[in-house]
mmCIF file of C-alpha atoms in Angstrom:
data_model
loop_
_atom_site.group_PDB
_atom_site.id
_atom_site.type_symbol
_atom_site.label_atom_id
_atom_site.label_comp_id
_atom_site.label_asym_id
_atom_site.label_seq_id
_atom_site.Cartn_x
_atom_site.Cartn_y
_atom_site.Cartn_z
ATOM 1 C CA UNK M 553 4.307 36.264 -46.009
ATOM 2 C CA UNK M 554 6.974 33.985 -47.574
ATOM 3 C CA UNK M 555 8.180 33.769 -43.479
ATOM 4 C CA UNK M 556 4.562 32.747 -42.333
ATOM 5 C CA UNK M 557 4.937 30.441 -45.094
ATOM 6 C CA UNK M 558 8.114 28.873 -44.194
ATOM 7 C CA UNK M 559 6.794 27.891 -40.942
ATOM 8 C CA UNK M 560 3.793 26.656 -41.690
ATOM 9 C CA UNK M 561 5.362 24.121 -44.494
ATOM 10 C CA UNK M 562 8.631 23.344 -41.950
ATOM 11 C CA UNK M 563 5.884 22.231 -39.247
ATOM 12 C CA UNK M 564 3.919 20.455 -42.281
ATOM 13 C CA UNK M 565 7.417 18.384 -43.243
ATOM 14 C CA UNK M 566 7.786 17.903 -40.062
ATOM 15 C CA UNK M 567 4.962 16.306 -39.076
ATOM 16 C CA UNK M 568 4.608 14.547 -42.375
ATOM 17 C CA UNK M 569 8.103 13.433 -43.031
ATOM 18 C CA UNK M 570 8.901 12.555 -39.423
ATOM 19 C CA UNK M 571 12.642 12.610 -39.835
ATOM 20 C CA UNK M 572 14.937 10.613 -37.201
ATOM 21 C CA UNK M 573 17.426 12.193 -35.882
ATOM 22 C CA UNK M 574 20.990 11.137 -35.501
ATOM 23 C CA UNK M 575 21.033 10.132 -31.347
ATOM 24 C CA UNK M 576 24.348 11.848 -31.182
ATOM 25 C CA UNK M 577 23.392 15.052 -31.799
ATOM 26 C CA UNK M 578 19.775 15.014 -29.257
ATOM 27 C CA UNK M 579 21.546 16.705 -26.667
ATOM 28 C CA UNK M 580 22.229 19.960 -28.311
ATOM 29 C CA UNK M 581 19.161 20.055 -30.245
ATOM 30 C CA UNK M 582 16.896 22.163 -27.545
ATOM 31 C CA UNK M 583 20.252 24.810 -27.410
ATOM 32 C CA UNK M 584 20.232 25.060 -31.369
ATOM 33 C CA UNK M 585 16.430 25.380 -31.024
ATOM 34 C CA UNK M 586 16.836 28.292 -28.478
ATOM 35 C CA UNK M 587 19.623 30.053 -30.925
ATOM 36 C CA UNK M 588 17.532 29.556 -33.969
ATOM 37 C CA UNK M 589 14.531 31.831 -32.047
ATOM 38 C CA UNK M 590 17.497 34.432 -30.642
ATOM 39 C CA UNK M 591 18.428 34.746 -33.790
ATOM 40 C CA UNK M 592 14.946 35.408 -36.056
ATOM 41 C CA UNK M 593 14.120 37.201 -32.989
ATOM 42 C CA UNK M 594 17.061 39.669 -33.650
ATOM 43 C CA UNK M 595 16.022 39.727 -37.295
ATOM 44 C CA UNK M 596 13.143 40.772 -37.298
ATOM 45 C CA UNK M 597 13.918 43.558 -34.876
ATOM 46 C CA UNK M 598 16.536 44.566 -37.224
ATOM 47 C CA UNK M 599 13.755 44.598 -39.741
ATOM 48 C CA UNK M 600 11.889 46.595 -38.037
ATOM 49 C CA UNK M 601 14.418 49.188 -37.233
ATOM 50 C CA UNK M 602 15.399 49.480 -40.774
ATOM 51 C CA UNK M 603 18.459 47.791 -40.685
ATOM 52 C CA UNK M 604 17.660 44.545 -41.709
ATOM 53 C CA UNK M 605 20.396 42.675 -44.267
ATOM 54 C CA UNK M 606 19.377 39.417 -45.139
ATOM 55 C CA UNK M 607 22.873 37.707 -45.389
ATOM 56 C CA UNK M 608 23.902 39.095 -42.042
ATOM 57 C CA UNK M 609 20.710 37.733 -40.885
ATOM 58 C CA UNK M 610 21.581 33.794 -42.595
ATOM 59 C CA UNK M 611 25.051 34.343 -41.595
ATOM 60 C CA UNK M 612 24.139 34.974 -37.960
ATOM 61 C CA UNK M 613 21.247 32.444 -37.710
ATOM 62 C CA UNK M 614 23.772 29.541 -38.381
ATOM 63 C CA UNK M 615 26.967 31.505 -36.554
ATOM 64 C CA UNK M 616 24.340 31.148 -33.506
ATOM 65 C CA UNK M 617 23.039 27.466 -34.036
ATOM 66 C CA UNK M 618 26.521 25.943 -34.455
ATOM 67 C CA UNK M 619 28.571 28.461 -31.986
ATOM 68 C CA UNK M 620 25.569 27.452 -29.275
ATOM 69 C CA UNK M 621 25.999 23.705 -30.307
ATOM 70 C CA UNK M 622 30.022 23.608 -29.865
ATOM 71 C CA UNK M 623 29.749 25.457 -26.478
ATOM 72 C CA UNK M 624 27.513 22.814 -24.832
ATOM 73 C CA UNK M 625 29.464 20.485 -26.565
ATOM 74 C CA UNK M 626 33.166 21.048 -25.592
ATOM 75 C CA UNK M 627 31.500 21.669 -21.981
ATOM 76 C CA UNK M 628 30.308 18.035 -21.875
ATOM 77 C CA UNK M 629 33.406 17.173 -22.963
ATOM 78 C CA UNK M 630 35.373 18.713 -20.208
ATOM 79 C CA UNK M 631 32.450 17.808 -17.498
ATOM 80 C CA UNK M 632 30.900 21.728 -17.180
ATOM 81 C CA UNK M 633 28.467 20.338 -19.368
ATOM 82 C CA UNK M 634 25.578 21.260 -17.601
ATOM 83 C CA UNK M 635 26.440 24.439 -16.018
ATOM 84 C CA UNK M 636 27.641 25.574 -19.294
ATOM 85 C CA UNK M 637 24.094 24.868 -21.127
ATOM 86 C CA UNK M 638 22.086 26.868 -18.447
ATOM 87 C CA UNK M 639 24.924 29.607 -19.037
ATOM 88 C CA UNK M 640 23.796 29.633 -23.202
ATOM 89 C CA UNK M 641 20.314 29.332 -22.521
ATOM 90 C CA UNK M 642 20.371 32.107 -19.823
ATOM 91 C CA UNK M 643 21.882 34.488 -22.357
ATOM 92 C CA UNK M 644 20.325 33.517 -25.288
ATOM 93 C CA UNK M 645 17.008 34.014 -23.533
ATOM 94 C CA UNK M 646 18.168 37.561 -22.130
ATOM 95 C CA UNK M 647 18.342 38.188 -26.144
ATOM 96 C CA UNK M 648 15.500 37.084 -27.160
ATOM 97 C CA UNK M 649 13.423 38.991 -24.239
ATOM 98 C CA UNK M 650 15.585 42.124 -25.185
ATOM 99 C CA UNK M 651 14.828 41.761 -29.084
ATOM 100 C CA UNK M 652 10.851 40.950 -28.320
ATOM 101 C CA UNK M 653 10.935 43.759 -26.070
ATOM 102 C CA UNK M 654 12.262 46.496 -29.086
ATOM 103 C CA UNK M 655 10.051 44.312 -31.643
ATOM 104 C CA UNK M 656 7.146 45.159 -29.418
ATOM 105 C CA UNK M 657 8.583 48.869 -28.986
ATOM 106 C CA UNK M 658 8.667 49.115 -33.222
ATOM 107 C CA UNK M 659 5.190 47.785 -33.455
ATOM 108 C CA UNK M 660 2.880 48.191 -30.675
ATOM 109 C CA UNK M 661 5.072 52.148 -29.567
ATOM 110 C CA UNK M 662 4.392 50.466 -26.132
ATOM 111 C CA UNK L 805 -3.703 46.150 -50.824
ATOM 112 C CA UNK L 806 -0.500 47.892 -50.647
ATOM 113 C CA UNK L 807 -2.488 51.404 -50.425
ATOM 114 C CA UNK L 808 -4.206 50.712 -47.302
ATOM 115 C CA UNK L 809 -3.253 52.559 -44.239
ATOM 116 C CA UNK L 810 -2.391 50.407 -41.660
ATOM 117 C CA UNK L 811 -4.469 51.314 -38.024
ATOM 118 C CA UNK L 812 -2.021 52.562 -35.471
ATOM 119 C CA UNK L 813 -2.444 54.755 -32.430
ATOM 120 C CA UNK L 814 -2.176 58.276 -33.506
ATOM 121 C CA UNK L 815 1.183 59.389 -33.151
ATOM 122 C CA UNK L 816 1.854 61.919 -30.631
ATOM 123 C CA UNK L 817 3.107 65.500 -31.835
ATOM 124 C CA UNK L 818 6.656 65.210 -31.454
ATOM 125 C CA UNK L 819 8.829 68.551 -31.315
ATOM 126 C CA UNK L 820 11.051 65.999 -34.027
ATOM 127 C CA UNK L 821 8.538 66.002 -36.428
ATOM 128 C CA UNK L 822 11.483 63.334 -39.164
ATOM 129 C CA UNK L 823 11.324 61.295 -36.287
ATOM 130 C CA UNK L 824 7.520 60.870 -36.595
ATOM 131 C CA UNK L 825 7.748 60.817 -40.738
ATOM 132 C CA UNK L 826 10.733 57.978 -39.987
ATOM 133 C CA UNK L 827 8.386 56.070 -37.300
ATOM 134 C CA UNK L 828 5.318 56.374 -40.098
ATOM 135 C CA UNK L 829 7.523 55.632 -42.795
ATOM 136 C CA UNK L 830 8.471 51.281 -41.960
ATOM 137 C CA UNK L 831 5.142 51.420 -40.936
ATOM 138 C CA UNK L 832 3.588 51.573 -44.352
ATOM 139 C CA UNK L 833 6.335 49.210 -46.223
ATOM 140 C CA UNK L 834 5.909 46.971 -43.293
ATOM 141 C CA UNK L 835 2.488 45.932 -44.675
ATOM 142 C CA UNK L 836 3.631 46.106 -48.181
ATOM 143 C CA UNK L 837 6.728 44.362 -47.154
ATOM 144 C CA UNK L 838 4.710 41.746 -45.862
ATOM 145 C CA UNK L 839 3.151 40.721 -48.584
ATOM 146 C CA UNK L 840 5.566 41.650 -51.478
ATOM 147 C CA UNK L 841 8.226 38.678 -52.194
ATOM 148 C CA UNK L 842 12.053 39.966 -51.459
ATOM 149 C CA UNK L 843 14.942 38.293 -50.541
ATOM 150 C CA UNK L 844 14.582 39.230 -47.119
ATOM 151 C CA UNK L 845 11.274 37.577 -46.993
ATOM 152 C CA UNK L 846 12.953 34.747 -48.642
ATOM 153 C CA UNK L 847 15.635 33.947 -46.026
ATOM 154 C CA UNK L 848 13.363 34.407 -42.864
ATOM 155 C CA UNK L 849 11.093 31.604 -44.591
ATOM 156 C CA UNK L 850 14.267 29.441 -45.067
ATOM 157 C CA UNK L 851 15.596 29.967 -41.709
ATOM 158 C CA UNK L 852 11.896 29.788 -40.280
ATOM 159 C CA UNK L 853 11.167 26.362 -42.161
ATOM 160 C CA UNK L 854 14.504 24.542 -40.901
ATOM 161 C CA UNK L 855 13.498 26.278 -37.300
ATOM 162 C CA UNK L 856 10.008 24.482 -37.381
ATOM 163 C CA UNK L 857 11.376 21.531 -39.174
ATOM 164 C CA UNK L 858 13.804 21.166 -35.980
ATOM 165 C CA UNK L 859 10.912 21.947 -33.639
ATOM 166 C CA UNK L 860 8.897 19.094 -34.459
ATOM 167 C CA UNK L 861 11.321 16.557 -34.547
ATOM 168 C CA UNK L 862 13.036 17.507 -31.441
ATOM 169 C CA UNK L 863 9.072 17.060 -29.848
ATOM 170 C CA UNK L 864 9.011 14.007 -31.636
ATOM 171 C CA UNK L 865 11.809 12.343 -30.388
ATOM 172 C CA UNK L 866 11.669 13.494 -26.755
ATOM 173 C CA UNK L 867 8.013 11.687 -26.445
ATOM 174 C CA UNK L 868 9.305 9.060 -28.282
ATOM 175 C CA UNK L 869 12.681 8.721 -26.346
ATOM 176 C CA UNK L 870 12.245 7.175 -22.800
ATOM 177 C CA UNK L 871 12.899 9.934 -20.408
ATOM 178 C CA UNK L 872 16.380 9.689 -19.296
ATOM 179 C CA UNK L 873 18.028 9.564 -22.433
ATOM 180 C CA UNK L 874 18.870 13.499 -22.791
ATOM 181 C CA UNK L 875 19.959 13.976 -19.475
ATOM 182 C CA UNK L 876 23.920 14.768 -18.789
ATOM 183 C CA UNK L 877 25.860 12.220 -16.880
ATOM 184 C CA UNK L 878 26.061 14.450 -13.981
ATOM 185 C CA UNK L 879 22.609 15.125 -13.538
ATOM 186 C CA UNK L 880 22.109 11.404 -14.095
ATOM 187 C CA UNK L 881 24.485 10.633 -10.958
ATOM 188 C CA UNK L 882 22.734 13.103 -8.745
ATOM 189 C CA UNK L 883 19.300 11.657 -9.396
ATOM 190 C CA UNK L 884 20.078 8.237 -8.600
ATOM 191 C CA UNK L 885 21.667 9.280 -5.310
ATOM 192 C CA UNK L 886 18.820 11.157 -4.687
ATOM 193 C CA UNK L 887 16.947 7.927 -5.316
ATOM 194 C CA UNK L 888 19.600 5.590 -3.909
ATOM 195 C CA UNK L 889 18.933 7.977 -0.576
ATOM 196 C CA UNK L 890 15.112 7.701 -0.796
ATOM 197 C CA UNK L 891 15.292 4.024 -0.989
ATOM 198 C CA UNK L 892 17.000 3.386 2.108
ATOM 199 C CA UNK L 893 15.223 5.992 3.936
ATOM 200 C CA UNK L 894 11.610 3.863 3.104
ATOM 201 C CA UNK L 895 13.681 0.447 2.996
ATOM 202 C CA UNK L 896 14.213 1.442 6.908
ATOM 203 C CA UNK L 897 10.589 2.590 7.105
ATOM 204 C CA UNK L 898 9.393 -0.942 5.586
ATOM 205 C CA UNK L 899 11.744 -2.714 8.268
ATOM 206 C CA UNK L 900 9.842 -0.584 11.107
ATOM 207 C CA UNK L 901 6.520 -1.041 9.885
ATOM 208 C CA UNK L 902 7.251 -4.743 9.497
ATOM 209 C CA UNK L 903 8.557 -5.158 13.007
ATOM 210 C CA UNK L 904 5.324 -3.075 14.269
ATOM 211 C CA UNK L 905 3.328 -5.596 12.632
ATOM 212 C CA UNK L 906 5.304 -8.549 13.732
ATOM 213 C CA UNK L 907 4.097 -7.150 17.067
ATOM 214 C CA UNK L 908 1.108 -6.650 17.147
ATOM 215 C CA UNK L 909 0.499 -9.777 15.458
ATOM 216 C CA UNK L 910 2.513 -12.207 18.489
ATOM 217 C CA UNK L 911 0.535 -9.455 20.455
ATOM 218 C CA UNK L 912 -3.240 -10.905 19.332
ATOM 219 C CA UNK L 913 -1.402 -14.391 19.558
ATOM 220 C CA UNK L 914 -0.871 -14.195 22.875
ATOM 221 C CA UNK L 915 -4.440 -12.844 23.343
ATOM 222 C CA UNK L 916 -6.103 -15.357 22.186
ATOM 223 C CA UNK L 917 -3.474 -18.079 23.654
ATOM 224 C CA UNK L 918 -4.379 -16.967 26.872
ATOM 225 C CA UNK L 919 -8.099 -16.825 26.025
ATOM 226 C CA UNK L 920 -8.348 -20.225 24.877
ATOM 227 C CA UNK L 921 -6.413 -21.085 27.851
ATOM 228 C CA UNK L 922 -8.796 -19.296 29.742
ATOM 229 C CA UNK L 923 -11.844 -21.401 27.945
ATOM 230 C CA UNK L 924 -10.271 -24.430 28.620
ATOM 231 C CA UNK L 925 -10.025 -23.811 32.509
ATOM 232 C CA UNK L 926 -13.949 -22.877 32.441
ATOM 233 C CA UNK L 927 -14.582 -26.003 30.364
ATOM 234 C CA UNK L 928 -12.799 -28.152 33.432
ATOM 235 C CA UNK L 929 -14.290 -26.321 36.127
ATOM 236 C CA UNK L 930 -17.288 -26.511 34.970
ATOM 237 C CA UNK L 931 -17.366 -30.501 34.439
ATOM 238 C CA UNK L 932 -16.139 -30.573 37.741
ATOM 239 C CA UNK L 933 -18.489 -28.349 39.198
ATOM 240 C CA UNK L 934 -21.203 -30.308 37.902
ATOM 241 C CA UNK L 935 -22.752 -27.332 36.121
ATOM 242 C CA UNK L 936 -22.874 -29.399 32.171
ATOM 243 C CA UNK L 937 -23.577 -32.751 31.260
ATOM 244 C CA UNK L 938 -20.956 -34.213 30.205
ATOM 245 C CA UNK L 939 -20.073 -37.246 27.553
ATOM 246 C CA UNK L 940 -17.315 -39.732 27.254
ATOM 247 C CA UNK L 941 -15.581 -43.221 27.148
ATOM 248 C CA UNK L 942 -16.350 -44.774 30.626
ATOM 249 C CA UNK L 943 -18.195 -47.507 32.250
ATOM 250 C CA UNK L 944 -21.394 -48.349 33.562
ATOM 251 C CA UNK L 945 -21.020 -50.657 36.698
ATOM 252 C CA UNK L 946 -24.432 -51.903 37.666
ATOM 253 C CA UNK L 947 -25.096 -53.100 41.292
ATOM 254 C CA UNK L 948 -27.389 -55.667 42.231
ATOM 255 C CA UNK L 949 -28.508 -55.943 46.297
ATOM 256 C CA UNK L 950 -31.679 -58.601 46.812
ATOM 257 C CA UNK L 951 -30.281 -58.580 50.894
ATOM 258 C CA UNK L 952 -30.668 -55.065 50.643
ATOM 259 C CA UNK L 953 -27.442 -54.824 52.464
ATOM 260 C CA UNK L 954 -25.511 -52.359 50.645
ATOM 261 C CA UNK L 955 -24.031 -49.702 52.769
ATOM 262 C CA UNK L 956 -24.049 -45.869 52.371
ATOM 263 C CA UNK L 957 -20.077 -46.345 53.377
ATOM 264 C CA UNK L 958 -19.784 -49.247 50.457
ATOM 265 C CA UNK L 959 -21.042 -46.807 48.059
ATOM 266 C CA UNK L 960 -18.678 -43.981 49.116
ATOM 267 C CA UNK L 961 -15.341 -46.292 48.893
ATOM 268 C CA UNK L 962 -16.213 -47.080 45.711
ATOM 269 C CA UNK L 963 -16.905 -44.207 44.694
ATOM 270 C CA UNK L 964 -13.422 -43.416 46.073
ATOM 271 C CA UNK L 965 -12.131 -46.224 44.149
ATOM 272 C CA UNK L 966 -13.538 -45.277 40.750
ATOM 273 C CA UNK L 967 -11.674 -41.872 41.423
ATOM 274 C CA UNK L 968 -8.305 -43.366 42.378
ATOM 275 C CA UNK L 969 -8.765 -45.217 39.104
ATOM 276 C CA UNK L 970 -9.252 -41.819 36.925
ATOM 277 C CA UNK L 971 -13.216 -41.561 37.335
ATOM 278 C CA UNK L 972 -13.549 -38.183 36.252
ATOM 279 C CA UNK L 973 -17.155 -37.146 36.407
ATOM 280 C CA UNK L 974 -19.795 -39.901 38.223
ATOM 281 C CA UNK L 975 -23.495 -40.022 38.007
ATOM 282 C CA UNK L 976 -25.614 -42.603 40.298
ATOM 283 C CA UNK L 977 -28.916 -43.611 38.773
ATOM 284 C CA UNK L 978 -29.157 -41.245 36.361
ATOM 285 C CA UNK L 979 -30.250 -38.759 38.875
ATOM 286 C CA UNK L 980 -27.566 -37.584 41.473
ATOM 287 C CA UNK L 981 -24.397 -36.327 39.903
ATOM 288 C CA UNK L 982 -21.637 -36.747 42.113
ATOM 289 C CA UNK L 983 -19.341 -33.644 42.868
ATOM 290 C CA UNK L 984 -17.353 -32.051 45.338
ATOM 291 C CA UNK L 985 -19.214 -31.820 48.120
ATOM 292 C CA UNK L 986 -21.398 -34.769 47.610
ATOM 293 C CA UNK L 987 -21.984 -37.497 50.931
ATOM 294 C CA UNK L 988 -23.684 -40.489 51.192
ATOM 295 C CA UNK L 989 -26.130 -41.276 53.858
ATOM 296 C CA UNK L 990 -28.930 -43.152 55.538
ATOM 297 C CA UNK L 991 -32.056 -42.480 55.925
ATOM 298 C CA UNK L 992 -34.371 -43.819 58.698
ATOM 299 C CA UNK L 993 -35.481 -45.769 56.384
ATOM 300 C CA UNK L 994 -32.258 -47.514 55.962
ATOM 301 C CA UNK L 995 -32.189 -46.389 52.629
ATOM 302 C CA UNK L 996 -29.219 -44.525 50.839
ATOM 303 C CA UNK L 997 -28.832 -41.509 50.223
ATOM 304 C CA UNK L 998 -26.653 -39.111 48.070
ATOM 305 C CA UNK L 999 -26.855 -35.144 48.425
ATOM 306 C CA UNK L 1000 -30.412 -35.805 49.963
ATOM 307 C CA UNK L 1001 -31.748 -37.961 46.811
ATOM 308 C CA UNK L 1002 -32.806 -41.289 48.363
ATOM 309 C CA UNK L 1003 -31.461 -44.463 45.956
ATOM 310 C CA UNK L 1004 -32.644 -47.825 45.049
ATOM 311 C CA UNK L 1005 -31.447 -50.719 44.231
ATOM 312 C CA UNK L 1006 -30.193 -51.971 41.174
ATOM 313 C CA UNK L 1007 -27.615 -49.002 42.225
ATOM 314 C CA UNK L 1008 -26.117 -47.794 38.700
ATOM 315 C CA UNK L 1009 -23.055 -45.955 38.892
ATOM 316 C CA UNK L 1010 -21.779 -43.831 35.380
ATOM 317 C CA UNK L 1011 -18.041 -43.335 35.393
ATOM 318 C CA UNK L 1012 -16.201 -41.181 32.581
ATOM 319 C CA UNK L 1013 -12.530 -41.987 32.261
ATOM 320 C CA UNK L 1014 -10.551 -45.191 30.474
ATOM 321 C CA UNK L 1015 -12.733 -48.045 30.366
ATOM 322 C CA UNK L 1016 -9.936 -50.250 31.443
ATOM 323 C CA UNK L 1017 -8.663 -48.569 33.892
ATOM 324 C CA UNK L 1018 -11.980 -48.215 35.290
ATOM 325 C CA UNK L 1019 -13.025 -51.876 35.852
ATOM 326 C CA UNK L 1020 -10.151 -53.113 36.903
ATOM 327 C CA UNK L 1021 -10.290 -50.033 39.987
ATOM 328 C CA UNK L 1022 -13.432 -51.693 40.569
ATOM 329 C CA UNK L 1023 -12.811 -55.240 40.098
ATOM 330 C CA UNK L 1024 -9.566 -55.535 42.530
ATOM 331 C CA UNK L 1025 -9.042 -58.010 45.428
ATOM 332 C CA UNK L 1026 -10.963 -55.301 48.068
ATOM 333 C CA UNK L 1027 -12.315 -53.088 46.371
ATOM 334 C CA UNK L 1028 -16.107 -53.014 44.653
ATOM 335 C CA UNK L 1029 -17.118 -56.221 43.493
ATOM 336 C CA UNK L 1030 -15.507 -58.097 45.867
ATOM 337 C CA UNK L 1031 -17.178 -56.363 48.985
ATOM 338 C CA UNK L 1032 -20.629 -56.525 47.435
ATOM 339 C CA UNK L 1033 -20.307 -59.896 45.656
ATOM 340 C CA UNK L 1034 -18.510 -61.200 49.305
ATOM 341 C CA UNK L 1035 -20.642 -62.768 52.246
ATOM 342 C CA UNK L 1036 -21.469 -59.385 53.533
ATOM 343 C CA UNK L 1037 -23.898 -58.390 50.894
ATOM 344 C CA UNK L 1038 -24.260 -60.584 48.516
ATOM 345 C CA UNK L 1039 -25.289 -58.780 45.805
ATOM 346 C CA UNK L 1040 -24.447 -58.812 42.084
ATOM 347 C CA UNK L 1041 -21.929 -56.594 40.258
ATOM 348 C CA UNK L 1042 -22.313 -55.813 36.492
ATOM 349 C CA UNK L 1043 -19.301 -53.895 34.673
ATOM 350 C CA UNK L 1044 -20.114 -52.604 31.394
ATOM 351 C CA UNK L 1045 -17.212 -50.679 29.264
ATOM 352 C CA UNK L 1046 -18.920 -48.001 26.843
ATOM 353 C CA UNK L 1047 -17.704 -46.190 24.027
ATOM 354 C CA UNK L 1048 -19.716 -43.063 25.278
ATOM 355 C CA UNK L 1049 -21.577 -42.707 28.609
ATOM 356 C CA UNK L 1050 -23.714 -39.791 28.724
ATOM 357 C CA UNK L 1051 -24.198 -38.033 31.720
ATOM 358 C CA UNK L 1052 -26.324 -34.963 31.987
ATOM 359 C CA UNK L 1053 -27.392 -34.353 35.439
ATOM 360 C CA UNK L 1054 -25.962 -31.114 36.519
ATOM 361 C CA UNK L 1055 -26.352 -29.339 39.630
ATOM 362 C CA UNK L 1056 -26.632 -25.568 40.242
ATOM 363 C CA UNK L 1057 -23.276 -24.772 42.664
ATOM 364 C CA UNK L 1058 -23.994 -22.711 45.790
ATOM 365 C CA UNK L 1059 -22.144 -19.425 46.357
ATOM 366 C CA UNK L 1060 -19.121 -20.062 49.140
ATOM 367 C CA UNK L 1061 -20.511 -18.626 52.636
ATOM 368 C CA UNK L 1062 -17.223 -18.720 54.201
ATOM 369 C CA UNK L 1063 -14.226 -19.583 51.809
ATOM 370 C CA UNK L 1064 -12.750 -16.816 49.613
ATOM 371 C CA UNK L 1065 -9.725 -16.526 47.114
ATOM 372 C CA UNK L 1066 -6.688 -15.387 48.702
#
C-alpha cells in the first residue's frame, strides 16, 4: 500500500510542484526513466518469489539509474551516442518483459 | 482483513504437494503484506515516488521543450540532410512547374495575339467590303451641276482622286456606298449612275480619311474642282472638313462565281 502510495503522491508533486529540470541532464532522463521501471520491475518479482531484500532492491534501483545514465553519457561523448542508448534501452526492456513475465507467472500461475 | 482468503484458481494436485503449500503460502502474506507497513513497503514507495516524480517532469518538459532539443547531434545531421535532400528535390519540382506555367501562359498569349490579329483583319475587310457602316474624320465635298453636265467619267476620276489621296471608305448621296467593284454609268436618260442607283444633282460625295489630305486631292490644278468648276461644266464645288462623317450604307457582297483562294 505504502508503494501505491508513493506513486500516487510522486505524480501529485509532480504535477503540483512542477520542478525544472537542469537542461544538461534532459537527455538521459527517458534512459534513467526506463532503469527506474527495470529495476521495481525486478523487485517486485523478487518479492514475489520470496526473495525480496529491500536494500538490495534501493541499492540496485540507483546502481541501474546512474550506471544507465553514464553509459549513454560517455557514448555521446565518444560519438556512439545513439547506438549506445538503443543498446540500454533494448536490454533494459528485455528485463523488464522477462521480470513482468515471472511477476505474471507468481500471480496470475499463467 | 488480513484473514481473508484471497480468490485464486484452484491449484492443481501436484505430486510435490511443499511446492503447492510454498505457492499458497506468499499468496496469503501477499495480501497481508500489502496492506501491513514494512520496510520493504517503505522503499518501493520511495523508489516509486522519485520514479513518478521523474515521470512527470520528463512529460513536462518534452511538451514544453520545442521538439529538437533532445535529439543527438547525429541524428540531428541526418535529418537535415534528409531535409536539405527534400528541398532540392521540390526546389527542382517548383522550377518545372514554373517553366510549365511560363508556357502555357506565352501559349494563351499567342492565342489571343493571333486572335485579335485575326479581329482586326475582319474589322478591315469588312469596311472594305462594304458590309458595316462606318464612322470617321473625313470630308464632305458637295457638287453643284445647274448645266447638268457632269460626267459619269468626272465622277469616277474623282473618285480615283479621293483614293490616291487616302479616301478610305466613300459614300455618294447617302445612298450608294462605293466599293470594289463599284462603276459609274449612264443611263438613257443621261443620268448617272453608280452600281445601278441613278444620282442627282447636288452630287454629295462622303470621304473617310485626313481631312487635309482629302481636300487638297480634290482641290489640285486637274483634279475635282477644277474640272467641274472649269468651262466644261460649270458647276459648283463645296469642300467641307468634318470631325466625323458617318457613313452607313452597306452592301450585302456577292459570293465569287469564278475567283477562288489559291
Amino acid at each position: 500500500m505504502f508503494a501505491i502510495l508513493g506513486l500516487v503522491l510522486g505524480v501529485i508533486l509532480g504535477l503540483v510542484l512542477q520542478p525544472t529540470l537542469p537542461p544538461v541532464l534532459a537527455p538521459y532522463l527517458p534512459i534513467a526513466i526506463v532503469a527506474a521501471f527495470d529495476a521495481i520491475l525486478g523487485a517486485t518479482r523478487a518479492y514475489l518469489e520470496g526473495t525480496f531484500s529491500d536494500r538490495v532492491f534501493l541499492v540496485s534501483f540507483s546502481s541501474n539509474v546512474v550506471i544507465a545514465g553514464l553509459i549513454v553519457f560517455v557514448g555521446d561523448q565518444i560519438g556512439v551516442g545513439s547506438q549506445l542508448s538503443t543498446g540500454v534501452v533494448v536490454v533494459l526492456g528485455i528485463r523488464i518483459f522477462t521480470n513482468a513475465a515471472a511477476i505474471r507467472r507468481a500471480l496470475l500461475h499463467a | 482483513m488480513p484473514d481473508q482468503t484471497p480468490l485464486t484458481p484452484p491449484e492443481p494436485e501436484s505430486s510435490n504437494p511443499g511446492r503447492a503449500r510454498r505457492a499458497a503460502a506468499p499468496r496469503r502474506n501477499l495480501l497481508k503484506d500489502f496492506f501491513r507497513p514494512n520496510r520493504g513497503q517503505f522503499s518501493i514507495g520511495i523508489a516509486l515516488l522519485l520514479t513518478a516524480l521523474l515521470v512527470v517532469t520528463t512529460i513536462r518538459s518534452q511538451n514544453a521543450q520545442p521538439e529538437f532539443s533532445n535529439v543527438r547531434q547525429a541524428d540531428l545531421i541526418q535529418l537535415l540532410d534528409n531535409v536539405t535532400a527534400e528541398t532540392r528535390r521540390l526546389e527542382d519540382q517548383v522550377g518545372e512547374l514554373e517553366q510549365a506555367r511560363t508556357e502555357l501562359v506565352s501559349g494563351a498569349d499567342r492565342d489571343q495575339a493571333a486572335r485579335e490579329e485575326a479581329q482586326r483583319r475582319l474589322v478591315q475587310a469588312e469596311i472594305l467590303a462594304g458590309t458595316v457602316p462606318a464612322v470617321g474624320p473625313g470630308v464632305r465635298i458637295e457638287i453643284l451641276d445647274p448645266e447638268g453636265r457632269v460626267t459619269a467619267e468626272l465622277l469616277l476620276d474623282a473618285i480615283e482622286e479621293l483614293r490616291d489621296a487616302g479616301a478610305e471608305v466613300i459614300e455618294l448621296n447617302d445612298s450608294v456606298r462605293l466599293v470594289m467593284r463599284s462603276h459609274f454609268l449612264m443611263d438613257e436618260q443621261g443620268n448617272v449612275t453608280a452600281d445601278g442607283t441613278v444620282l442627282n444633282a447636288p452630287y454629295i460625295i462622303d470621304a473617310i480619311g485626313d481631312p487635309a489630305t482629302l481636300e487638297a486631292g480634290a482641290r489640285f490644278r486637274g483634279g475635282l474642282v477644277s474640272e467641274v468648276e472649269g468651262d466644261r461644266v460649270e458647276g459648283s464645288v463645296t469642300i467641307t472638313q468634318l470631325t466625323q462623317v458617318d457613313i452607313s450604307t452597306v452592301v450585302t457582297p456577292p459570293t465569287n462565281q469564278f475567283a477562288r483562294p489559291r
